[in-house]
XYZ file of C-alpha atoms in Angstrom:
686
model
C 92.394 130.561 88.925
C 95.841 129.874 89.521
C 96.779 132.916 91.632
C 93.629 133.173 93.052
C 91.762 129.708 94.114
C 94.644 128.479 96.516
C 94.885 131.499 99.284
C 90.682 131.054 98.980
C 90.391 127.280 98.889
C 93.297 126.722 102.148
C 91.414 129.529 104.135
C 88.427 127.681 103.709
C 89.971 124.373 105.152
C 91.646 126.094 107.456
C 88.031 127.318 109.031
C 86.619 124.251 108.470
C 88.997 122.700 110.683
C 88.786 125.591 113.256
C 85.151 124.716 113.341
C 85.958 120.957 114.397
C 88.109 121.922 116.707
C 91.361 120.416 115.254
C 93.108 123.509 114.009
C 96.744 122.837 115.517
C 98.809 125.242 112.925
C 99.725 127.573 115.847
C 103.210 128.073 114.235
C 102.591 129.812 111.251
C 101.345 132.800 112.938
C 103.890 133.601 115.203
C 107.200 131.656 115.543
C 107.305 130.176 112.063
C 105.820 126.930 110.457
C 108.024 124.395 112.437
C 107.607 126.156 115.818
C 105.445 123.862 117.721
C 108.094 120.821 116.630
C 110.989 123.048 118.344
C 108.681 123.906 121.035
C 107.674 120.220 121.783
C 111.213 118.790 121.322
C 112.749 121.488 123.661
C 110.627 120.480 126.380
C 111.669 117.251 125.987
C 115.309 118.334 126.574
C 114.409 119.702 129.431
C 112.687 117.581 130.896
C 115.356 114.777 130.545
C 117.647 117.230 131.763
C 115.203 117.822 134.674
C 115.516 114.168 135.143
C 119.142 113.688 135.213
C 119.701 116.308 137.755
C 117.195 115.522 139.882
C 117.854 111.555 139.963
C 121.274 111.107 138.361
C 123.084 114.366 139.274
C 124.064 115.773 142.486
C 122.790 119.324 141.676
C 121.287 122.150 143.747
C 117.694 121.131 143.648
C 116.817 124.942 142.324
C 118.729 123.608 138.826
C 115.767 120.758 138.412
C 113.045 122.984 139.374
C 114.322 125.299 136.863
C 114.276 122.748 134.191
C 110.804 121.674 134.705
C 109.205 124.933 134.939
C 110.708 125.453 131.788
C 109.600 122.269 130.250
C 105.991 123.688 131.716
C 106.493 126.630 129.484
C 107.756 125.146 126.104
C 104.987 121.687 126.237
C 102.450 123.870 127.414
C 102.842 127.163 125.692
C 100.765 125.922 122.485
C 98.416 123.807 124.558
C 97.299 126.599 126.427
C 96.377 128.591 123.112
C 94.556 125.445 121.583
C 92.427 125.153 125.385
C 91.646 128.943 125.271
C 90.238 128.892 121.829
C 87.571 125.431 122.930
C 86.878 126.417 125.930
C 86.010 130.020 124.257
C 83.503 127.777 122.033
C 82.243 126.306 125.010
C 83.814 123.005 124.464
C 85.902 120.838 126.578
C 88.401 119.116 125.325
C 91.707 116.787 126.389
C 93.841 119.805 125.764
C 91.651 121.698 128.276
C 92.184 118.501 130.972
C 95.939 118.013 130.711
C 96.516 121.482 131.668
C 94.697 121.220 134.620
C 96.132 117.929 135.389
C 99.953 119.514 134.718
C 98.650 122.539 137.537
C 97.688 119.870 140.077
C 100.906 118.026 139.636
C 102.473 121.263 140.485
C 100.110 122.124 143.082
C 101.135 118.830 145.138
C 104.919 119.187 144.136
C 105.103 116.805 141.264
C 106.378 118.757 138.950
C 108.313 115.825 136.429
C 104.738 114.248 136.576
C 103.207 117.402 135.212
C 106.087 117.689 132.808
C 106.445 114.640 131.069
C 102.419 115.379 130.430
C 103.104 118.337 128.289
C 105.771 117.211 126.761
C 104.192 114.077 125.276
C 100.946 116.036 124.573
C 102.954 118.670 122.629
C 104.419 116.112 120.895
C 101.408 114.640 119.231
C 99.948 118.477 118.497
C 103.355 118.895 116.940
C 102.999 115.574 114.561
C 99.244 116.817 113.918
C 100.818 120.380 112.435
C 103.460 118.952 110.059
C 100.419 116.693 108.612
C 98.037 119.708 107.777
C 100.716 121.963 106.231
C 101.244 118.863 104.136
C 97.586 118.812 103.430
C 97.866 122.204 101.909
C 100.445 121.973 100.126
C 98.711 119.984 97.517
C 96.381 122.324 96.882
C 98.832 124.784 95.680
C 100.758 121.722 93.746
C 97.442 121.352 91.802
C 96.973 124.904 91.043
C 100.612 125.088 89.827
C 99.584 122.952 86.687
C 97.607 125.304 84.418
C 99.830 128.754 83.629
C 99.397 131.859 84.964
C 98.997 133.725 81.675
C 97.502 132.798 78.295
C 97.862 133.882 74.464
C 94.742 134.989 73.297
C 94.268 135.516 69.455
C 92.317 139.003 69.133
C 92.820 139.301 65.313
C 94.601 137.393 62.590
C 97.754 139.246 63.188
C 98.058 139.852 66.901
C 97.851 137.786 69.795
C 97.684 139.267 73.459
C 99.122 137.806 76.609
C 96.216 137.694 79.547
C 96.021 136.369 82.513
C 94.002 132.921 82.614
C 91.409 134.574 84.956
C 90.251 137.112 82.729
C 89.460 134.229 79.660
C 85.750 134.076 78.375
C 84.404 131.123 76.807
C 84.465 131.284 73.209
C 87.882 133.165 73.143
C 90.737 131.523 71.013
C 94.067 130.698 72.550
C 97.328 129.630 70.826
C 99.325 127.066 72.339
C 103.312 126.843 71.616
C 104.819 123.535 71.308
C 105.902 121.852 74.538
C 103.813 124.356 76.709
C 100.854 123.476 79.119
C 97.235 124.533 77.915
C 95.901 127.302 79.793
C 91.903 126.314 79.429
C 89.724 123.545 78.826
C 88.848 123.890 74.817
C 87.615 122.794 71.515
C 90.950 122.520 68.798
C 90.060 124.661 65.992
C 93.415 124.710 63.884
C 96.452 122.701 63.940
C 97.717 119.134 64.821
C 99.666 117.901 67.874
C 99.821 114.950 70.124
C 99.083 116.213 74.065
C 99.955 114.261 76.731
C 97.048 114.143 78.929
C 98.236 111.906 81.710
C 98.083 114.572 84.027
C 94.163 114.918 84.025
C 92.929 111.721 81.906
C 95.631 109.350 82.911
C 95.926 108.174 79.342
C 99.642 106.605 78.921
C 99.975 107.459 75.498
C 99.616 111.167 74.070
C 96.610 111.985 72.345
C 96.581 112.677 68.476
C 94.314 116.002 68.577
C 93.048 117.816 65.046
C 90.579 120.457 64.347
C 86.637 120.178 64.922
C 85.168 120.955 61.330
C 82.189 123.380 63.036
C 83.985 124.402 66.571
C 80.496 126.650 67.205
C 78.323 123.848 66.718
C 80.449 121.354 68.519
C 80.467 124.310 71.465
C 76.702 124.228 71.638
C 76.442 120.632 71.076
C 75.472 118.566 73.980
C 77.170 115.341 75.049
C 81.273 114.503 75.652
C 83.492 116.547 72.442
C 85.596 113.604 70.163
C 88.901 113.022 72.204
C 90.717 114.126 69.342
C 89.280 117.073 69.557
C 88.754 118.630 73.258
C 91.964 119.730 75.569
C 92.201 120.481 78.949
C 93.899 123.084 81.034
C 97.138 121.639 82.709
C 98.004 118.739 80.288
C 101.301 119.414 77.920
C 101.057 119.840 74.051
C 103.665 118.055 71.977
C 105.351 119.381 68.885
C 102.655 120.918 66.853
C 100.757 124.667 67.065
C 97.124 124.494 68.702
C 94.537 127.018 68.335
C 91.856 126.509 70.543
C 88.508 127.541 71.665
C 87.750 128.294 75.230
C 84.983 126.487 76.529
C 85.021 127.271 80.249
C 86.112 129.794 82.758
C 89.339 129.024 84.667
C 87.230 128.578 87.644
C 85.179 125.563 85.889
C 87.751 123.640 84.308
C 88.581 120.343 84.778
C 91.921 120.776 86.753
C 89.600 123.336 89.063
C 86.832 120.523 89.803
C 90.046 118.683 91.002
C 91.090 120.838 92.933
C 87.463 121.273 94.531
C 87.075 117.540 94.851
C 90.383 117.598 96.893
C 89.747 120.585 98.839
C 86.060 119.042 99.849
C 87.717 115.710 101.083
C 90.705 117.158 102.735
C 89.160 117.728 106.286
C 87.864 114.008 106.820
C 88.878 112.316 110.445
C 89.813 109.040 110.930
C 87.579 106.317 112.606
C 89.827 106.623 116.043
C 90.052 110.341 115.925
C 86.248 110.289 115.751
C 85.853 108.232 118.790
C 88.229 110.133 120.980
C 86.560 113.194 120.113
C 83.405 111.965 121.299
C 84.931 110.188 124.125
C 86.142 113.513 125.521
C 83.442 115.440 124.944
C 81.849 113.997 128.370
C 85.192 112.582 129.654
C 86.612 116.013 130.360
C 83.682 117.326 132.074
C 83.016 115.047 133.920
C 87.020 114.695 135.474
C 86.574 118.220 136.332
C 83.237 117.639 138.016
C 84.444 114.621 140.049
C 87.701 116.647 141.120
C 84.742 119.445 142.023
C 82.662 117.133 143.720
C 85.665 115.836 145.629
C 86.603 119.091 147.276
C 83.038 120.021 148.029
C 82.392 116.531 149.515
C 85.387 116.493 152.019
C 84.600 119.958 152.817
C 81.016 120.205 153.245
C 80.279 116.655 153.914
C 83.402 115.137 156.098
C 84.422 118.873 157.704
C 88.019 118.544 156.083
C 90.349 121.061 155.982
C 90.151 122.266 152.348
C 93.729 121.939 152.205
C 93.179 117.832 152.636
C 90.423 117.727 150.522
C 92.188 119.703 147.777
C 95.251 116.947 148.169
C 92.937 114.359 147.693
C 91.071 115.964 144.483
C 94.810 116.639 143.311
C 95.916 112.894 143.601
C 92.504 112.322 141.778
C 93.215 114.640 139.198
C 96.162 113.021 138.337
C 94.950 109.472 138.457
C 92.775 110.310 136.107
C 94.253 112.798 133.777
C 94.820 111.078 130.200
C 98.447 110.889 130.203
C 98.608 107.276 128.490
C 94.926 108.068 126.729
C 96.964 111.097 124.944
C 99.970 109.302 124.328
C 98.087 106.030 123.009
C 97.604 106.802 119.143
C 100.801 109.236 118.854
C 103.487 106.764 120.430
C 101.967 103.440 117.916
C 101.546 106.095 115.191
C 105.580 106.909 115.568
C 106.392 103.749 115.847
C 104.789 102.632 112.811
C 106.015 105.605 110.714
C 109.139 104.559 111.591
C 109.078 101.273 110.694
C 107.419 102.158 107.569
C 110.052 104.577 106.582
C 112.783 101.498 107.090
C 110.926 99.845 104.546
C 110.492 102.740 102.152
C 106.828 103.369 102.763
C 105.923 107.217 103.639
C 102.461 106.929 106.150
C 101.408 110.489 106.925
C 99.919 109.944 110.436
C 97.960 107.402 112.541
C 94.652 107.597 110.303
C 96.087 106.104 107.251
C 97.940 103.296 109.554
C 94.547 103.009 110.816
C 92.554 103.229 107.624
C 94.740 100.596 105.474
C 94.676 98.180 107.780
C 90.770 97.944 107.672
C 90.222 98.014 103.699
C 88.981 95.211 102.067
C 88.436 97.115 98.535
C 91.437 98.251 96.614
C 91.111 100.376 93.502
C 94.628 100.612 90.907
C 95.776 103.387 88.577
C 97.119 101.442 85.479
C 99.624 103.881 84.286
C 102.559 104.159 86.572
C 100.971 101.921 89.192
C 100.447 98.468 87.847
C 102.223 99.141 84.808
C 105.587 101.667 83.958
C 103.881 104.640 82.424
C 105.341 104.339 78.528
C 104.849 102.502 75.925
C 107.213 99.250 74.948
C 107.424 97.102 72.086
C 105.490 93.978 73.276
C 104.621 91.988 69.459
C 106.482 91.791 66.268
C 104.157 89.798 63.863
C 105.780 89.333 60.381
C 103.626 88.512 57.673
C 105.509 85.716 56.897
C 108.879 84.124 58.928
C 111.457 85.748 56.292
C 109.945 89.055 56.583
C 111.006 89.591 60.188
C 114.387 91.332 59.730
C 112.725 93.527 57.373
C 110.291 94.560 58.948
C 112.198 95.605 62.112
C 114.959 97.396 59.827
C 112.155 99.447 58.358
C 110.451 100.335 61.391
C 113.858 101.402 62.607
C 114.753 103.535 59.763
C 111.432 105.404 59.620
C 110.776 105.987 63.523
C 114.301 107.277 64.115
C 112.949 110.182 62.865
C 110.452 111.360 64.849
C 110.041 112.180 68.427
C 106.827 110.632 69.265
C 106.350 108.089 72.358
C 105.596 105.258 69.831
C 108.547 105.804 67.598
C 110.151 105.892 70.652
C 109.759 102.857 71.920
C 110.285 101.731 68.571
C 113.460 102.731 68.103
C 114.647 101.808 71.625
C 113.080 98.145 71.542
C 114.082 97.182 68.034
C 117.427 98.934 66.993
C 119.315 96.406 68.788
C 117.420 93.341 66.436
C 118.879 95.178 63.617
C 122.031 93.091 62.322
C 125.309 95.290 61.779
C 125.582 96.136 58.250
C 121.743 95.895 57.157
C 120.836 99.183 58.372
C 118.793 101.546 56.721
C 117.921 105.290 55.543
C 114.391 107.033 55.553
C 113.851 109.927 53.589
C 111.036 112.144 52.681
C 109.226 111.072 56.203
C 105.943 112.390 56.803
C 103.664 112.558 59.212
C 99.696 111.803 58.684
C 97.579 112.915 61.805
C 96.054 110.465 63.738
C 96.880 107.600 60.938
C 100.579 107.300 60.740
C 103.833 108.085 58.711
C 104.933 107.665 55.131
C 108.654 107.968 53.842
C 111.179 106.772 51.303
C 113.098 103.979 52.647
C 116.358 103.369 50.391
C 114.149 104.803 47.851
C 111.523 102.600 48.369
C 107.968 104.155 49.073
C 106.949 103.110 52.512
C 104.071 103.583 54.796
C 103.565 102.689 58.641
C 100.265 103.571 60.278
C 96.922 102.198 61.855
C 93.926 100.492 59.813
C 92.214 103.541 59.122
C 95.623 104.953 57.023
C 95.289 101.488 55.030
C 91.742 101.324 54.113
C 91.732 104.847 52.712
C 95.552 104.179 51.022
C 94.575 100.678 49.891
C 90.930 100.360 47.929
C 91.250 96.246 47.682
C 90.984 96.443 51.783
C 94.290 94.983 54.183
C 94.466 91.745 53.770
C 92.556 89.039 55.718
C 95.885 87.526 57.554
C 97.222 91.546 58.486
C 93.598 92.179 59.695
C 93.589 89.151 61.934
C 96.588 89.970 63.463
C 95.881 93.516 64.113
C 92.343 92.193 65.775
C 94.650 89.808 67.864
C 96.381 92.206 69.245
C 93.860 94.823 69.841
C 92.099 92.182 71.888
C 95.130 92.089 73.672
C 95.293 95.633 74.543
C 98.044 96.400 72.512
C 98.416 99.562 70.049
C 99.104 98.471 66.335
C 101.233 99.851 63.888
C 101.123 97.636 60.102
C 103.884 98.542 58.212
C 103.822 98.174 54.248
C 106.941 98.710 51.702
C 106.381 99.452 47.783
C 102.915 97.579 48.352
C 104.170 94.122 50.074
C 102.672 94.468 53.754
C 105.765 93.168 55.909
C 103.614 93.141 59.097
C 102.009 94.526 62.452
C 104.053 95.525 65.639
C 102.048 95.871 68.878
C 102.889 98.128 71.507
C 101.833 98.794 75.085
C 102.438 100.219 78.620
C 103.521 96.705 80.086
C 102.662 95.357 83.654
C 105.652 95.664 86.276
C 107.122 92.041 87.058
C 105.813 92.769 90.659
C 102.471 93.605 90.174
C 101.035 90.057 89.707
C 102.513 88.998 92.852
C 101.497 91.787 94.861
C 97.582 91.426 93.762
C 98.349 87.638 94.820
C 99.669 87.720 98.206
C 97.163 90.840 98.679
C 94.063 88.663 97.489
C 96.046 85.905 100.459
C 95.525 88.615 103.152
C 91.450 89.023 102.779
C 91.441 91.964 99.996
C 88.508 90.458 98.188
C 87.775 93.008 95.981
C 90.725 94.572 93.490
C 89.947 96.287 90.509
C 91.746 98.744 88.008
C 90.093 102.261 87.358
C 92.123 104.067 84.327
C 91.912 106.791 82.185
C 92.943 104.434 79.306
C 90.239 102.968 77.023
C 88.658 99.833 78.182
C 89.983 97.422 76.036
C 93.574 98.254 77.532
C 92.135 98.240 80.602
C 90.454 94.960 80.380
C 93.845 93.306 79.016
C 95.836 94.663 82.388
C 93.115 93.315 84.459
C 92.991 89.588 83.347
C 96.670 89.342 83.109
C 97.379 90.242 86.831
C 93.878 88.703 88.221
C 92.083 91.500 89.423
C 88.353 91.394 89.485
C 86.915 94.393 87.103
C 88.318 96.961 85.166
C 87.209 100.222 84.183
C 88.458 102.450 81.747
C 87.914 105.684 79.797
C 87.330 107.039 83.249
C 88.021 111.343 84.035
C 88.941 112.294 87.503
C 85.314 112.748 88.426
C 83.973 108.957 87.793
C 87.192 108.027 89.285
C 85.379 109.861 92.294
C 82.437 108.075 91.308
C 83.684 104.394 91.045
C 85.548 104.971 94.417
C 82.359 105.434 96.069
C 80.968 102.748 94.916
C 83.706 100.446 96.830
C 83.481 102.439 99.917
C 79.927 101.602 100.204
C 81.016 98.111 100.478
C 83.491 98.619 103.036
C 86.897 100.478 103.611
C 88.589 100.967 99.953
C 91.839 102.167 99.028
C 93.224 104.075 95.922
C 96.681 103.199 94.648
C 98.069 105.758 91.731
C 100.452 108.196 90.659
C 98.963 110.795 88.577
C 97.620 114.176 89.358
C 94.060 112.651 87.823
C 94.305 110.215 90.820
C 94.422 113.029 93.403
C 90.317 113.677 93.971
C 90.122 109.479 93.913
C 92.781 109.355 96.716
C 91.251 111.611 98.860
C 87.631 109.952 98.556
C 88.821 107.054 99.329
C 89.320 105.776 102.841
C 93.181 105.739 102.236
C 94.993 106.576 99.458
C 98.178 105.339 98.424
C 100.655 107.109 96.067
C 103.747 105.562 94.047
C 106.676 107.364 94.921
C 109.848 108.425 92.347
C 107.198 108.352 89.654
C 104.492 109.969 91.210
C 103.442 113.804 90.303
C 103.942 116.083 93.568
C 99.984 116.509 93.837
C 99.472 112.464 93.841
C 102.471 112.590 96.710
C 101.045 115.297 98.557
C 97.141 113.992 98.431
C 97.859 110.955 99.406
C 98.111 109.284 102.812
C 100.881 106.863 101.952
C 103.728 106.677 99.680
C 105.600 104.008 98.278
C 109.135 105.869 98.176
C 110.888 103.711 96.257
C 108.394 103.174 93.294
C 108.105 99.909 94.082
C 104.216 98.262 94.581
C 106.116 95.528 96.081
C 106.241 97.591 99.137
C 102.221 97.596 98.860
C 101.544 94.388 100.785
C 104.034 95.066 103.947
C 102.348 98.222 104.208
C 98.794 96.355 104.761
C 100.114 94.591 106.736
C 102.082 97.076 109.130
C 98.703 99.310 108.856
C 96.842 96.180 110.357
C 99.717 95.702 112.879
C 99.497 99.495 114.176
C 95.621 99.451 113.857
C 95.763 96.483 116.519
C 98.758 98.299 118.652
C 96.552 101.798 118.731
C 93.501 99.653 119.942
C 95.289 97.969 122.657
C 96.974 100.771 123.960
C 93.267 102.468 124.449
C 92.361 99.728 126.281
C 94.907 99.924 128.305
C 94.988 103.469 129.335
C 90.968 103.426 129.614
C 91.126 100.552 132.139
C 94.091 101.840 134.336
C 92.237 105.381 134.942
C 88.847 103.354 135.450
C 90.607 100.935 138.369
C 92.849 104.113 139.426
C 90.090 106.672 139.865
C 88.420 104.484 142.662
C 91.739 103.551 144.256
C 92.399 107.325 144.990
C 88.999 107.833 146.474
C 89.345 105.348 148.892
C 92.824 106.382 150.324
C 95.342 105.339 147.327
C 98.272 108.165 148.585
C 99.934 110.157 145.275
C 102.900 108.235 145.316
C 101.515 104.656 144.178
C 98.719 106.469 142.052
C 101.823 108.317 140.170
C 103.712 105.287 140.009
C 100.510 103.073 138.623
C 99.829 106.899 136.277
C 102.939 106.801 134.893
C 103.659 103.021 134.200
C 100.636 103.000 132.518
C 102.235 105.619 130.275
C 105.617 103.290 129.867
C 103.362 100.076 129.023
C 101.585 102.059 126.519
C 104.878 103.728 125.239
C 106.450 99.976 125.554
C 103.364 98.266 123.608
C 103.704 100.809 120.498
C 107.478 99.977 120.143
C 106.986 96.506 119.280
C 105.975 97.894 116.016
C 109.815 99.090 115.380
C 110.761 94.980 115.312
C 107.595 94.332 113.177
C 108.464 91.692 110.540
C 106.356 90.339 107.580
C 108.724 87.931 106.108
C 110.754 90.582 104.509
C 109.708 93.874 103.016
C 109.959 92.815 99.739
C 108.239 89.388 100.512
C 109.894 87.838 98.007
C 108.926 89.786 95.360
C 111.072 90.101 92.240
C 111.560 93.182 90.320
C 111.958 93.965 86.909
C 114.300 96.994 85.720
C 112.619 99.991 84.817
C 112.715 100.920 80.866
C 115.241 103.642 80.043
C-alpha cells in the first residue's frame, strides 16, 4: 500500500482534474515543478521593462517591442498549451479568449495591452499549479505513516521481514518497541501502550493486551475491544506485541483515510464553479460576436475588410476578460499576503471564500482546543494532613516510569516535594491496564485505577475515595488512586487541559455569527463532554474514528457551510470533507497541514477569529471585483460597436483592471482590532 498506492492515487486525481478542465501542472512534465511560476514572473519582468523603455527611457523602438514579444512568449506559453487541450476536447474557456484578445491587441499595434493580459493570466495559472502540487503531497505524507515492511512470524523461532502488500488476513506480525505498526489487527501476545493519536485522536496512549481467543474475535461481528485492536500507522510503546492481521494493507484504516482524502481533493470553490459556468457561454459568445462584427461590416455595410477587422479587434479588446481574469487572483494574493502577516497560511481563493461563509465549526479536541498532552489537574488527599505524603509517594514511584501519565505526574508534582523529604521507590512493577506497585522506603505502595483496587481490596474502596474518583471522572479526568501500607492517601486527576485562549476564541466566533460549534474527538465521550461544557460549545461527539468524523461533518454541512479545525492525521478526512479545513500549525501533523485549506502557523487558535473575518472580507472583495469587471465589459462593448475608438477603449479596459487590483489591495490594510483580538495566551506545557 505504501509504495504502490501513492502513485496510483495521484494519477487518478490528476486525471479527474483534467476531466474537469482544471489541470495546470505544466511544469512537472517539461521544465520542472516551478516552471510556470518562473515563466509568469519572467513575463512580469519583461513587461515592466518594456513599459519603462517605451515611456520612461529614451531607447530605440525595437527594445520595447522585443521585450513585449518576450512577454507574449513567457506569459502565453502555458496558456497556449491549456487552451489547446481545452479546445481539443471541444471546450472554449477564458484561456482561449485571452489568447485571441492578446493576438487582436497585437494586430492593432497594442502590444503592451496584450502583454499585461498574458502576464496577469499566467500568474493566476501558476498559483493554481502551486495549490494542486501541495494537495498531491498530502497523499504521499499519509502513505508514509505505515512501514513498508513487516516482521511476520513463520515459526515459533523464525521471523521473516516481508513487504506489507504481501500480508494476508491471519498472518502474525511482531511489533518491536517504539516502532509503528504495519497492519490493522488483534493483539495475541504481549502488553504495551500504543499511541493511537495518528488514527483515532486519542490523546493518551492506550494499554494493549492479548485477546483470549483471537480466532473467535476475528470471526465475531461488531467492534473489537479497544484494549485488543491496533491500527496500521500507530506507534507502539515500550513493549513487544504480536498482532494477528485482520485486513490487508489496501483495506486498513489508514488506507481508508487516504481514499477519503483522495475522493474529496478535487472539489471546486463556489466562485470557481460560477466562473466555469459563465465562461462556457461567455467565450463562445465573444468569438461569435467578433466574427459577426467582421461579417456585418463587410457584407452589410460594404466596408473594407481592414476597417471591419479593426472594429472587431476593438470589440475584442473591450470584451477581453482581463479584469475578470484578475478579479479573483488579485484578491487572493492580497488576502493571502495579509493572512501571512498574521501567521495564517491560506491555500488560495477557495478557502478564503469558503471560510467566510461557514455557519458551523467542528473542533478536534486533542492539540486543538487542548494542548495535546496530559497535565495534573487535581490532587485530592484523603485528609489535609496526607497531601504532602500523597505528592511525595506519587513522585517517588512514577519517576521510574516512561508512561505519559507518569511523566505528567513527575513533571507537575516534583516541584511540590519539599526539599529534604524526597523518598525512594524500589521494586516498581507495572500491572497492565491497572497501574503500578512498588516499595517506597520499604513500604508496600499501589497506584492505579478503580479496577486494580477492586481486585486488591476485598472490602472495597472506601466510600470517600470512590466519591473523589466519581467526581473527577464526571469532570473528564483520568484518575489514579494511591495507597500506602494499606492506607488510602487520596486520588490524583490527570487531563489534557484546554488552551487558555480557547474559550475567548469560542466567544468571539459566536459573536461573529457562527451559530453551531461542536467537538468531534477520538477521546471518550466523558472527556469530550467535559471540554465542550467548559468552553461553552454546543455539543460534543466522542469516541470517533476518522470515518465517523467524516459522517459528522456531512451532517454539519447539510445545515450550511461547515469548517473543521484539527491537527492530526485522523482529522485529514474530515478536513477535506468540510467546506474548509483548518490545521493547527506547529503541533499539526504533516498530513493535516498539507490537507488543510488554512493553517494557523504559530499553533495559535487565537488567530482563528481573525482568519474568519479576513475570509469574509476577501469573499466580499472578490464579489465586488467580479461585478466591476462584468459591468465594465457590459458597458464598453456596446460603446465600441457604435464607434468608440481603440484608445479610449483600451484606457477604460485597463482602468477597470487597475480598479480591480486597487480594490483587492485594500485587503493588505485589513484590521480586526489586532491579530490576537485581545486574547491572552498560555505558555505551552513542556
